[in-house]
Short mmCIF file of C-alpha atoms and ligand atoms in Angstrom, two decimals:
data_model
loop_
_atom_site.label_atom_id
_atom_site.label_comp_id
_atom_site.label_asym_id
_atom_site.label_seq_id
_atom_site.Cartn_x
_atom_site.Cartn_y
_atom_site.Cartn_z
CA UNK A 125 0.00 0.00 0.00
CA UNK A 126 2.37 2.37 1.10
CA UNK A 127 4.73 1.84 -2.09
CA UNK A 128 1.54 2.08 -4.33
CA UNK A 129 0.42 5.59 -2.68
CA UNK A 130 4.44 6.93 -3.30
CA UNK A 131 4.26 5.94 -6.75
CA UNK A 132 0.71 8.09 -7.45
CA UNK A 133 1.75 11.13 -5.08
CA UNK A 134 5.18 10.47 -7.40
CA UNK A 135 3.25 10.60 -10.27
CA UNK A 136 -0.16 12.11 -10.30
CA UNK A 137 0.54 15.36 -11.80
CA UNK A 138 1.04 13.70 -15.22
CA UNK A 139 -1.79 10.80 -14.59
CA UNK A 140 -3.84 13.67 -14.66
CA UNK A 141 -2.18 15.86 -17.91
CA UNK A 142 -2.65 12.51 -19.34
CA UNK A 143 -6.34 12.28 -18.70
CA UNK A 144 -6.87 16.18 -19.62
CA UNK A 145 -5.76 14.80 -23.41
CA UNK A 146 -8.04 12.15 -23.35
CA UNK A 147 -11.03 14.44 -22.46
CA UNK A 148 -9.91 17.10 -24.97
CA UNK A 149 -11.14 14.80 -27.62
CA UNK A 150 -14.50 15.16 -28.41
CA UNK A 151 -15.37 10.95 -29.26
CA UNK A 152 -18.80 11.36 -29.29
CA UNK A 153 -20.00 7.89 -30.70
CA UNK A 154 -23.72 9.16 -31.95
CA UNK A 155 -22.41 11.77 -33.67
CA UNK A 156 -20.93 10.51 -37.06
CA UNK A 157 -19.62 13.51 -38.21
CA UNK A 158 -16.89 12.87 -34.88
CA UNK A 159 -15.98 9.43 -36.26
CA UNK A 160 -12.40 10.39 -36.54
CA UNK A 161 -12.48 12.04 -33.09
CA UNK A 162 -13.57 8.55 -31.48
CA UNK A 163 -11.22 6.85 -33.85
CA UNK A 164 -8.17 9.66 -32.25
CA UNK A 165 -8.96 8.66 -28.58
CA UNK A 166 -9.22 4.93 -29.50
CA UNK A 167 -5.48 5.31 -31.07
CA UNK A 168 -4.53 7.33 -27.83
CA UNK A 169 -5.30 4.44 -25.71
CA UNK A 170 -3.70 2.34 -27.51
CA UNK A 171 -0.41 4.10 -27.21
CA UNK A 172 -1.24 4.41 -23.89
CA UNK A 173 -1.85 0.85 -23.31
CA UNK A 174 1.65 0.29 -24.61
CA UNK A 175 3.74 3.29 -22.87
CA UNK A 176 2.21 1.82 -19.28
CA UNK A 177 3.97 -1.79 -20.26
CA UNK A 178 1.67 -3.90 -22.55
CA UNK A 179 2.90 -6.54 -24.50
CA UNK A 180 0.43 -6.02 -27.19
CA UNK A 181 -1.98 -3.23 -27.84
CA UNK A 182 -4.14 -2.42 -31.19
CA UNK A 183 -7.34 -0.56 -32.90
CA UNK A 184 -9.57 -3.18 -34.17
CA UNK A 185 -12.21 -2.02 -37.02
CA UNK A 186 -15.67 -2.86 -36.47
CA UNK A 187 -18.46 -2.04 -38.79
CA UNK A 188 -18.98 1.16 -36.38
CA UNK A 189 -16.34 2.52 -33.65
CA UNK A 190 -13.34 0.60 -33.34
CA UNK A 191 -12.17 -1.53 -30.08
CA UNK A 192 -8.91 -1.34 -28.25
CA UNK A 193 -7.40 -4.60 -27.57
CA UNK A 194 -4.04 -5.43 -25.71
CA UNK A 195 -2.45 -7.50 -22.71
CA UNK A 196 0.63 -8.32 -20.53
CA UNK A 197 0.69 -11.84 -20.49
CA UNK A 198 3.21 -13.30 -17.17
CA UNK A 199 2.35 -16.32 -16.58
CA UNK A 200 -0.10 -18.76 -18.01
CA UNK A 201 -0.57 -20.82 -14.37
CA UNK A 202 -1.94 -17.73 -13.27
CA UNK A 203 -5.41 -15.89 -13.44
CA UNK A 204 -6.23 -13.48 -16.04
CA UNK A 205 -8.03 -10.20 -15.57
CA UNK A 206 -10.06 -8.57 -18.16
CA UNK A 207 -10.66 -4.97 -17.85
CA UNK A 208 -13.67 -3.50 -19.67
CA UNK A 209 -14.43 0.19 -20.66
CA UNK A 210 -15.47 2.82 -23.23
CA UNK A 211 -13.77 5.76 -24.41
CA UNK A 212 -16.86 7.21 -26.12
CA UNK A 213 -19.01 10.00 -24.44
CA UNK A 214 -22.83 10.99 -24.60
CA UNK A 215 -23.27 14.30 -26.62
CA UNK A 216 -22.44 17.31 -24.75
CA UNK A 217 -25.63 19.46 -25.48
CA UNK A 218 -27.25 21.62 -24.78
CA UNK A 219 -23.93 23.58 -25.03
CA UNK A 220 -25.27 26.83 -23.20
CA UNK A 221 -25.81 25.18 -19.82
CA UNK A 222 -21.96 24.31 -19.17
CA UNK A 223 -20.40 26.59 -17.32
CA UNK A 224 -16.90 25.45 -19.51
CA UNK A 225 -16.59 23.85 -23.20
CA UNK A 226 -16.98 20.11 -22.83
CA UNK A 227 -14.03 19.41 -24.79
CA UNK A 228 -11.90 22.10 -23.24
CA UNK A 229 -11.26 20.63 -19.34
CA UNK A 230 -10.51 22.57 -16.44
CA UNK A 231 -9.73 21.44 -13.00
CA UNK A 232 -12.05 23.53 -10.23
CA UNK A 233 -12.50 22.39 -6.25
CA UNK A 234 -10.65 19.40 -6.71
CA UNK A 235 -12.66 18.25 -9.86
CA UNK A 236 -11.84 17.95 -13.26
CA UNK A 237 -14.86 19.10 -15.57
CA UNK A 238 -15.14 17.85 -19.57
CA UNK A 239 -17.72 15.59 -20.93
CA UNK A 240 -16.29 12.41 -20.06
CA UNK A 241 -14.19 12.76 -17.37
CA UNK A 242 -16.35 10.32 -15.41
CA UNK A 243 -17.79 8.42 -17.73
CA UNK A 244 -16.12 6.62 -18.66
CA UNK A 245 -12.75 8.06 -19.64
CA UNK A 246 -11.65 8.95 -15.71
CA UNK A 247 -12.50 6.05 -14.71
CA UNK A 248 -11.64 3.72 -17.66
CA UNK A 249 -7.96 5.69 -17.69
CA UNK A 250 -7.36 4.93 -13.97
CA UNK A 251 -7.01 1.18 -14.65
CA UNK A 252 -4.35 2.13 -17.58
CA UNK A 253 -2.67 4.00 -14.90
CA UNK A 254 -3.00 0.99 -12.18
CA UNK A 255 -1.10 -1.23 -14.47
CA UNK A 256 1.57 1.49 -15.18
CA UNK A 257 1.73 1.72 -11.83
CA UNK A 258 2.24 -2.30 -11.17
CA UNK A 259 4.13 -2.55 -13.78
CA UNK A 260 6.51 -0.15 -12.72
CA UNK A 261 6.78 -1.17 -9.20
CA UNK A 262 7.02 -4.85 -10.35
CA UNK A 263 3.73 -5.94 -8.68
CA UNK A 264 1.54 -6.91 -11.58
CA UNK A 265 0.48 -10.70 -9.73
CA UNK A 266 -1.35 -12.17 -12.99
CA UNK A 267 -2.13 -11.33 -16.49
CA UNK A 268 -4.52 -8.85 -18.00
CA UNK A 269 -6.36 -8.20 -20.90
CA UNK A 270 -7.68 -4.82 -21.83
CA UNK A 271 -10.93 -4.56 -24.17
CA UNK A 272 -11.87 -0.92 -24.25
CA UNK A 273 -14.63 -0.19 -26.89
CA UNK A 274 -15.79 3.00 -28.52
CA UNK A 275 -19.40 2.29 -28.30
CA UNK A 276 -21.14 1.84 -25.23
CA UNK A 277 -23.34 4.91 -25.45
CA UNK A 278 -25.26 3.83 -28.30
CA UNK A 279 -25.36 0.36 -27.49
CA UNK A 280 -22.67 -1.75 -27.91
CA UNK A 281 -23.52 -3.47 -31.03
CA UNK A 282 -20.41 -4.03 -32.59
CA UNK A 283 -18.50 -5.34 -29.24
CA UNK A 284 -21.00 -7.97 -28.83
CA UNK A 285 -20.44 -9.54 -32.24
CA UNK A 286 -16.49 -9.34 -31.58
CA UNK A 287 -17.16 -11.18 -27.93
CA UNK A 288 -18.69 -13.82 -29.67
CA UNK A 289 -16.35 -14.21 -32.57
CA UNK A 290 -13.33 -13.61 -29.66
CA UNK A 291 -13.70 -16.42 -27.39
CA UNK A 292 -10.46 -17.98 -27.46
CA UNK A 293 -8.41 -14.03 -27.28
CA UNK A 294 -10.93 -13.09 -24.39
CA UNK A 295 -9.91 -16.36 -21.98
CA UNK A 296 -9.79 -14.66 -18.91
CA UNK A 297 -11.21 -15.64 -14.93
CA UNK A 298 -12.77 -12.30 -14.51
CA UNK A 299 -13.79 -8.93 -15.58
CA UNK A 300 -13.25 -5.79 -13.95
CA UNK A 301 -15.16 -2.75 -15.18
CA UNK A 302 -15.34 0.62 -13.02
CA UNK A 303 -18.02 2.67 -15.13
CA UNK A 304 -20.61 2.98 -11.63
CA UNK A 305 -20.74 4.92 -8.99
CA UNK A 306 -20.35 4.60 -5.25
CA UNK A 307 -22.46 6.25 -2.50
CA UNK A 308 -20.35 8.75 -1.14
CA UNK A 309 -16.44 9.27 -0.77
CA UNK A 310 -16.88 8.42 2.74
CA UNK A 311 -19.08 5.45 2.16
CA UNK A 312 -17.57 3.19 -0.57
CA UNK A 313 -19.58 0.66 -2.09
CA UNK A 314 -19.51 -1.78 -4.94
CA UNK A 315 -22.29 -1.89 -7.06
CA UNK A 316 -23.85 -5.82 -7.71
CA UNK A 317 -26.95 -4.81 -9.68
CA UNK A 318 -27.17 -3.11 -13.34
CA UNK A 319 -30.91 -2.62 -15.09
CA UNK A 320 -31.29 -3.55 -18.39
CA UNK A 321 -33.00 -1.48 -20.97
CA UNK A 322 -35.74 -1.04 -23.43
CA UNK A 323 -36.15 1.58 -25.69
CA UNK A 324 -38.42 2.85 -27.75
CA UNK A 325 -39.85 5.42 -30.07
CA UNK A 326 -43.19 6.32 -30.90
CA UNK A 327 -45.05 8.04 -33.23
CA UNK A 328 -48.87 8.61 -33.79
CA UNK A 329 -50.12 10.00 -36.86
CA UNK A 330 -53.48 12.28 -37.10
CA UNK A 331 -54.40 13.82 -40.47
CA UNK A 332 -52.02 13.50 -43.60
CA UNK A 333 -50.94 17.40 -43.13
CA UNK A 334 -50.69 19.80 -40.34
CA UNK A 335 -53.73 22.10 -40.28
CA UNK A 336 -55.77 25.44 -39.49
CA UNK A 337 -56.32 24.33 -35.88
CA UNK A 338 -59.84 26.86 -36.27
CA UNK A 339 -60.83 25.63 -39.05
CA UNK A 340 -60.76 21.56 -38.03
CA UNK A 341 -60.39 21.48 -34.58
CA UNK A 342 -62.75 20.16 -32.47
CA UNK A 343 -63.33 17.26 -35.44
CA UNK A 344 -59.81 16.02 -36.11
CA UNK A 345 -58.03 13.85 -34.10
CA UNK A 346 -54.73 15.78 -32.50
CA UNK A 347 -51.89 13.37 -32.16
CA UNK A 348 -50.11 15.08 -29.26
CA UNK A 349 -53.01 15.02 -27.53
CA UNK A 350 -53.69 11.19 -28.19
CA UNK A 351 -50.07 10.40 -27.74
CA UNK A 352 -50.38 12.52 -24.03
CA UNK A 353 -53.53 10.35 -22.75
CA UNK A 354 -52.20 7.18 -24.86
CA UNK A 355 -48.89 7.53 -22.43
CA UNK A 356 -50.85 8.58 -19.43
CA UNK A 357 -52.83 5.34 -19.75
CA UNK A 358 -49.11 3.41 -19.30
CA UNK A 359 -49.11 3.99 -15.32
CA UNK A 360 -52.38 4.39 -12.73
CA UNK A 361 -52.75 6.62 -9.95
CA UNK A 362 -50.52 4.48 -7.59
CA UNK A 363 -47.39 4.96 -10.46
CA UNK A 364 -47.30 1.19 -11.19
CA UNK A 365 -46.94 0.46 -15.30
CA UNK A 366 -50.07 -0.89 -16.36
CA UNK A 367 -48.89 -2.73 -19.58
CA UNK A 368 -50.40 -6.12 -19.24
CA UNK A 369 -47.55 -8.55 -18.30
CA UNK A 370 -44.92 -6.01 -17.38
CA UNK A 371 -44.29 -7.50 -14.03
CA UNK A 372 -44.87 -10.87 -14.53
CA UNK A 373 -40.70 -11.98 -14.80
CA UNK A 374 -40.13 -9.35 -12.17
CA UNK A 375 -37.29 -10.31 -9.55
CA UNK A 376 -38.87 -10.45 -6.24
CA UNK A 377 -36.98 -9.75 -3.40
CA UNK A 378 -37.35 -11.13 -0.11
CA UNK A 379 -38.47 -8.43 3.18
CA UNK A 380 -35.05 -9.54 4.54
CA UNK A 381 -32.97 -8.35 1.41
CA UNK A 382 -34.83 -5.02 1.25
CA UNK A 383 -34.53 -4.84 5.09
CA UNK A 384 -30.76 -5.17 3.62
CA UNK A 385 -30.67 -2.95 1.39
CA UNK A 386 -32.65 0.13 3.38
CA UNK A 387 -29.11 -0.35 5.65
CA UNK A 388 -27.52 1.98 2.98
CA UNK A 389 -27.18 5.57 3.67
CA UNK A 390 -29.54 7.51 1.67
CA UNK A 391 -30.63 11.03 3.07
CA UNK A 392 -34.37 11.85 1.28
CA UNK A 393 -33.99 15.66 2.45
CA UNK A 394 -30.90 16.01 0.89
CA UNK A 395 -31.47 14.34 -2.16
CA UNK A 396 -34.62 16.39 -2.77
CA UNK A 397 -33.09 19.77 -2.16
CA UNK A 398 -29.93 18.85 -4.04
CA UNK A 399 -33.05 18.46 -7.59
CA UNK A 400 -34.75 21.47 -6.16
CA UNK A 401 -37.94 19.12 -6.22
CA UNK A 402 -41.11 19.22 -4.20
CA UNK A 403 -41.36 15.94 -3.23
CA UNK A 404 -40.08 12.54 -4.57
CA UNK A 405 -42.21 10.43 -6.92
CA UNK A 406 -42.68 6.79 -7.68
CA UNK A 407 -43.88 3.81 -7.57
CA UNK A 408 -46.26 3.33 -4.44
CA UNK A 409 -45.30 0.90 -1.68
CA UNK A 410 -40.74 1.36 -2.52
CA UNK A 411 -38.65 3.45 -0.96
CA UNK A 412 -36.60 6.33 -3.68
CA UNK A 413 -33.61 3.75 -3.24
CA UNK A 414 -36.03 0.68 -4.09
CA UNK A 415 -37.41 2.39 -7.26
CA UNK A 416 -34.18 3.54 -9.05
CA UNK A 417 -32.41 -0.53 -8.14
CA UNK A 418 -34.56 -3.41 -7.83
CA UNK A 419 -37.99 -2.08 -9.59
CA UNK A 420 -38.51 -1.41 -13.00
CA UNK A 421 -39.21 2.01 -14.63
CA UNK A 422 -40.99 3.39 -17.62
CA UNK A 423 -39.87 7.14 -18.41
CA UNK A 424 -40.02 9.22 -21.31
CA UNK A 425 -37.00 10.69 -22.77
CA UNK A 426 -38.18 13.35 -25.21
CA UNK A 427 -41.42 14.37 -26.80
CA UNK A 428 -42.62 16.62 -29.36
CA UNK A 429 -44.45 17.99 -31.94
CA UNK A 430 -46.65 20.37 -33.48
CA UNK A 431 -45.25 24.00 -33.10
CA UNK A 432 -42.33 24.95 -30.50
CA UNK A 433 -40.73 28.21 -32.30
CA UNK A 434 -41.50 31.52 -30.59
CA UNK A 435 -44.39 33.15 -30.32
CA UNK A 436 -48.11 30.96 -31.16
CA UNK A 437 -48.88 29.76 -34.16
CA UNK A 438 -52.45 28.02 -34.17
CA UNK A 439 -51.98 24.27 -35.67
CA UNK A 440 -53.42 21.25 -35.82
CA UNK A 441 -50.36 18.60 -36.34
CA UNK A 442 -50.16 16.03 -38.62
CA UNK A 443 -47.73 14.17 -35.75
CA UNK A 444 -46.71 13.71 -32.69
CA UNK A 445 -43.61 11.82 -31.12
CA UNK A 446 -41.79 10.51 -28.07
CA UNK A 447 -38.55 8.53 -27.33
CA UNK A 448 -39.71 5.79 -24.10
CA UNK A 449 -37.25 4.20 -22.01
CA UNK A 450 -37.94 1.72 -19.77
CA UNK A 451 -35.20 -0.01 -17.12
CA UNK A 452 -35.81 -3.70 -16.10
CA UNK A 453 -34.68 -5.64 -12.98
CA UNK A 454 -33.28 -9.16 -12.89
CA UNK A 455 -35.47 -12.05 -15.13
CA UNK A 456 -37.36 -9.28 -16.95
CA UNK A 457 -36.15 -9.75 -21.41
CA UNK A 458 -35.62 -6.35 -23.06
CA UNK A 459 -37.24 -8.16 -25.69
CA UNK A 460 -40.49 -9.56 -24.36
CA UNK A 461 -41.00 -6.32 -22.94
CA UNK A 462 -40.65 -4.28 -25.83
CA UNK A 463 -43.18 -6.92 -27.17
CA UNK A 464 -45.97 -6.31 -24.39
CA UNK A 465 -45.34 -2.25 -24.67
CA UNK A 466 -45.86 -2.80 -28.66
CA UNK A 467 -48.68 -4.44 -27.84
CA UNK A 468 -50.42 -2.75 -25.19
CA UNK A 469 -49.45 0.65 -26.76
CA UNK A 470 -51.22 -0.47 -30.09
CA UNK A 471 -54.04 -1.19 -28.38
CA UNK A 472 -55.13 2.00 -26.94
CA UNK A 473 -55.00 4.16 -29.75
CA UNK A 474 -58.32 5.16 -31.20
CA UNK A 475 -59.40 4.14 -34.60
CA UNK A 476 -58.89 7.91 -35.46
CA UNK A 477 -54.75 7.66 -35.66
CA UNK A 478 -52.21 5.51 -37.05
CA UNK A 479 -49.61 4.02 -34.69
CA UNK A 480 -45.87 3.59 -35.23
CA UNK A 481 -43.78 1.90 -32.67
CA UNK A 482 -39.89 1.49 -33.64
CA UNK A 483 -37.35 -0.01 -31.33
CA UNK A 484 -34.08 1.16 -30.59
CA UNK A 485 -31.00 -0.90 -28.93
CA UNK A 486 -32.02 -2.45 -25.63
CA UNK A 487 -29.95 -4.67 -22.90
CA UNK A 488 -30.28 -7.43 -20.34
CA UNK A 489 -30.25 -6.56 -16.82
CA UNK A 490 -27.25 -8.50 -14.34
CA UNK A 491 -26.50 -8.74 -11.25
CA UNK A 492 -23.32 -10.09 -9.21
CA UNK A 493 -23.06 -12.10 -6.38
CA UNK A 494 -21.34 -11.04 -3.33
CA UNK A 495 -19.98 -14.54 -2.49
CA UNK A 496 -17.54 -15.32 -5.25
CA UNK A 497 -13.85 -14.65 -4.77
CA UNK A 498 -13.43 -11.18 -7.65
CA UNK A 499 -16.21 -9.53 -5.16
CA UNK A 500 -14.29 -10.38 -1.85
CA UNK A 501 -11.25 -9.66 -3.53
CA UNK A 502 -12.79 -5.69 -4.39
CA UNK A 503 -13.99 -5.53 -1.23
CA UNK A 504 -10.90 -5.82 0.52
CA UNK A 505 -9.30 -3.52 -1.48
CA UNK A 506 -11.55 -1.06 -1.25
CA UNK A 507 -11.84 -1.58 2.63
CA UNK A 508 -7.71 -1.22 2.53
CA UNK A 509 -7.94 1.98 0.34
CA UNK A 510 -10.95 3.55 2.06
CA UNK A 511 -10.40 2.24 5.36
CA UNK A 512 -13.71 1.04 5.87
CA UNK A 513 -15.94 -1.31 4.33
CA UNK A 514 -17.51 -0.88 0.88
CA UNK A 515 -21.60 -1.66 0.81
CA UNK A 516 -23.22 -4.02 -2.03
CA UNK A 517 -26.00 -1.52 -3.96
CA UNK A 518 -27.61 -2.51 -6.95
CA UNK A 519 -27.39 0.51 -9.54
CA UNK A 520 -30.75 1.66 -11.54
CA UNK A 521 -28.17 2.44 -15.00
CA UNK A 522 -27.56 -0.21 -17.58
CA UNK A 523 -24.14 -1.07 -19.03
CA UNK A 524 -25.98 -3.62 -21.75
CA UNK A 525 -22.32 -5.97 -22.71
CA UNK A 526 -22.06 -7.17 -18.81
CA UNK A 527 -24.93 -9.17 -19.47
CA UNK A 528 -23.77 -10.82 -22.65
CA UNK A 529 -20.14 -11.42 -21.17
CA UNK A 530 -21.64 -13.76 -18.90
CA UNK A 531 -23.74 -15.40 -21.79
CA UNK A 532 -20.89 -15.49 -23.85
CA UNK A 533 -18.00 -15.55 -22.35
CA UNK A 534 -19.52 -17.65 -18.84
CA UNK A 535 -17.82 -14.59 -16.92
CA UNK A 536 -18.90 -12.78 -13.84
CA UNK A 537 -18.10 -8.85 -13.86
CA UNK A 538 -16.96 -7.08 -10.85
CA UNK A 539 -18.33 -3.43 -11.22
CA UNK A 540 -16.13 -1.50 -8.83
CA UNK A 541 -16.81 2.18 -9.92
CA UNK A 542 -15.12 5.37 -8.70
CA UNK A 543 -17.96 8.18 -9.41
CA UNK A 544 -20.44 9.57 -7.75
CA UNK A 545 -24.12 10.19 -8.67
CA UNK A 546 -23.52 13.92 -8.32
CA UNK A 547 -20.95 13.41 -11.05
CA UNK A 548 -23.39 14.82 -13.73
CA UNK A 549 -22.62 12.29 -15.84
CA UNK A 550 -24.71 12.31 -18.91
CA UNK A 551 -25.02 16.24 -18.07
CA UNK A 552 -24.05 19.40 -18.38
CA UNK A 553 -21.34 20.25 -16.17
CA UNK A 554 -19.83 16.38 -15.97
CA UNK A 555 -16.88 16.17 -14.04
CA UNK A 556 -15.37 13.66 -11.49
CA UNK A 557 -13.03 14.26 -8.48
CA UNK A 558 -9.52 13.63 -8.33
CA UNK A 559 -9.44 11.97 -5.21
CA UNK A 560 -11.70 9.75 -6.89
CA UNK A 561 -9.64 9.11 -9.47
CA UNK A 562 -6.49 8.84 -7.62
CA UNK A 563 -8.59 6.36 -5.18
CA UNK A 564 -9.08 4.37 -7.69
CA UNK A 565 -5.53 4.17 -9.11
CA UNK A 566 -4.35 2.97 -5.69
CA UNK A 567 -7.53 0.80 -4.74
CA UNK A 568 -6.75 -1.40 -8.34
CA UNK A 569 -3.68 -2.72 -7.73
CA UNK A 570 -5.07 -4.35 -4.68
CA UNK A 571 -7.92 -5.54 -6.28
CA UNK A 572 -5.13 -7.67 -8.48
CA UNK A 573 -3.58 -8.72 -5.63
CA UNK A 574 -6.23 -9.86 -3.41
CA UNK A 575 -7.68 -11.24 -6.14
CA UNK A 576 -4.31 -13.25 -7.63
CA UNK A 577 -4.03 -14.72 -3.95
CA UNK A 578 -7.70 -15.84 -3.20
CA UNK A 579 -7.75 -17.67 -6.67
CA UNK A 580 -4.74 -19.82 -5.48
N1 LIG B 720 -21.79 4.17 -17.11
C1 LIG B 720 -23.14 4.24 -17.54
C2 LIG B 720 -24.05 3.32 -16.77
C3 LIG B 720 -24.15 3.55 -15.28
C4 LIG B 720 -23.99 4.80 -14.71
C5 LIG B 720 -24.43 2.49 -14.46
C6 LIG B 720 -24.07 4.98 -13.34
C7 LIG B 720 -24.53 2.66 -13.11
C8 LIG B 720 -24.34 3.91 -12.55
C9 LIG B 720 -23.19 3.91 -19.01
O1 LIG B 720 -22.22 4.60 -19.76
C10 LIG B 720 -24.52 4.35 -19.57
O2 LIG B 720 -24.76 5.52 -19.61
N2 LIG B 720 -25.37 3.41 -20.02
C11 LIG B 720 -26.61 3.73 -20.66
C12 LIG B 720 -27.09 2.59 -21.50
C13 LIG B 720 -26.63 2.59 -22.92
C14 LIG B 720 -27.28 1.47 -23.69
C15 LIG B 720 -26.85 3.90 -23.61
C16 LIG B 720 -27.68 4.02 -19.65
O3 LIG B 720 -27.67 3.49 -18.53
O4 LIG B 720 -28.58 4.80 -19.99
MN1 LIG B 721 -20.38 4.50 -18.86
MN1 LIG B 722 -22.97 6.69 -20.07
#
């Protein structure tokens, strides 16, 4: 511990110019006029990968972003870590509400603000720096593999084809991702629950053309309206979804394991004054914890139509749209459920509208256990970085390839994140601290180690 804490005091200054050149690149996967700019950061990992000691390291093409591949192979007697992250970033916008460019970081109160710097590029770059750092101090116990793709926010469609076609290259006992967050910087935890995800988009469809909203309303149908009361039919008064089947495959959790899980800090006052809301909302009979973990959700994303530009201008649309996410808990199939929303959605339009539902990219929920040895292993080092114990929480995001690695590969993941939830991730104004990041630079090494000796 001690000669892993000299070598990032030694050292941080540049871990952290190093990161700042990462986040200056703006590899925004959904945008595909920055397909160059994701292909840049993919190349700077690379040559990363190989400054901080790997044997091998290289940009493989998919039919989208690329991946980053390499590995320091020791010893083939001993395990074999896989670390897992993604070098792409959500779109910045809207622009106006950061208080810096996105792509220009600056370091204020001890946190580093860009788009990205938590997700997943701090985090992701602190395990590049963790194996610099063993490899440097001669303390890497096993082998690792690195698999860093450029695709995660939009899905990860092109990873999960190269998993499956990879078998043999991915071999490995374990995978370590850190792309989650913890409860507090004084109260680590490790997170042993993602959702999975189903997403859709919906349009209805009123008369062929927008119109005088005088001269035919009151007699045509108005889509945004229909769409409104067709959505509002989706949940009842009590805030549970309504779509027939919805619950059916639903996880259900014992009184004990909630009783459990309600041990986790979680202040309600805080949390509400920290959104500037009223009140929490959800579904009845869970606590605000319970709802964004172990129950499912069904939220809408965007939705529009008809005339937004200033002033009024008196229409009757011809359309009306929204973008429909819903999260899933343990046993629930993105699939089936984006069958039974299909369904049910269909079904309560009125004969006066057409109905378009399409799906986008979904993903299967996972969970971890807390008994195998990669958990124990993170939670010792974690309890030796932190000095106190980190607490199992399940997390309400998705990270859709942990689900398929265990499919595919037969492999467990160990998601031992860094960030926090007031980390803004996905927002305006993202940034993540550097004792955070420097936590976690010191915390992975031991995570290696603990884990190298409880596998013998
Ligand atoms: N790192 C997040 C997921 C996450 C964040 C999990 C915080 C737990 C805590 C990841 O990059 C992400 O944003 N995933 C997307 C899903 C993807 C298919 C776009 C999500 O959860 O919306
Ligand atoms: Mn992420
Ligand atoms: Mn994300």
């Amino acid at each position: 511990m001690e000669n892993i804490q000299q070598y990032v005091e030694a050292n941080k200054d540049r871990f952290l110019e190093e990161l700042i050149e990462l986040l200056k690149i703006p590899s925004i996967s959904a945008d595909s006029t920055k397909n160059e700019e994701v292909k840049k950061a993919g190349n700077y990992i690379k040559e990363q990968l190989l400054k901080s000691g790997a044997d091998t390291a290289e940009l493989i093409e998919t039919k989208g972003h690329p991946i980053v591949y390499g590995e320091k192979m020791i010893d083939g007697n001993l395990p074999t870590i896989l670390v897992y992250g993604h070098y792409d970033v959500q779109p910045p916008d809207p622009l106006d509400l950061w208080d810096s460019p996105p792509f220009e970081p600056v370091i204020k109160d001890g946190k580093i603000f860009a788009r990205g710097a938590c997700d997943d590029k701090g985090q992701m770059y602190m395990h590049i720096k963790a194996f610099e750092l063993m490899m440097k101090n001669n303390s890497l116990p096993c082998n690792v593999k690195f698999m860093i793709e450029g695709e995660e926010e939009v899905g990860s469609d092109n990873l999960g084809d190269f998993v499956k076609e990879n078998k043999e290259k991915l071999k490995s006992d374990v995978i370590i991702i850190s792309d989650t967050s913890m409860i507090a910087n004084d109260t680590p935890s490790i997170t042993t629950g993602l959702r999975g995800l189903s997403y859709v988009e919906v349009e209805v469809i009123g008369p062929n053309r927008d119109l005088h909203s005088g001269t035919f309303g009151g007699a045509v149908p108005n889509p945004i309206q229909i769409l409104c009361e067709m959505i509002s039919k989706c949940k009842d008064d009590d805030n549970h979804i309504t779509i027939p089947g919805f619950y059916d495959d639903v996880e259900v959790i014992s009184d004990e394991e909630r009783a459990e899980m309600a041990k986790a800090p979680f202040d309600e006052e805080a949390y509400k004054k920290d959104l500037q809301i009223g009140d929490v909302h959800g579904e009845k009979g869970y606590s605000s914890n319970e709802r964004t973990s172990i129950r499912p959700t069904f939220e809408l994303n965007g939705i529009w139509g008809g005339y937004i530009g200033e002033g009024a201008k008196t229409v009757l649309p011809s359309k009306a749209n929204a973008k429909i996410s819903m999260r899933l808990v343990p046993h629930q199939s993105s699939e089936k459920i984006t069958e039974l929303f299909t369904k049910h959605f269909m079904s309560l339009a009125p004969p006066s509208v057409k109905v378009k539902v399409t799906p986008h990219h979904g993903g299967e929920p996972a969970v971890t256990p807390t008994d195998f040895t990669a958990y124990q292993a993170a939670k010792k080092a974690m309890a030796e970085s932190f000095g106190k114990e980190p607490i199992p929480v399940r997390a309400g995001g998705s990270i859709p390839i942990v689900a398929l690695f265990e499919e595919v590969l037969g492999l467990k993941s160990v998601l031992m994140g860094f960030g926090l939830d007031s980390d803004d991730i996905h927002s305006p104004n993202e940034h993540y601290g550097i004792f955070n990041f420097l936590k976690g630079i010191e915390t992975i090494p031991l995570f290696y180690k603990y884990y190298t000796e409880m596998s013998k």
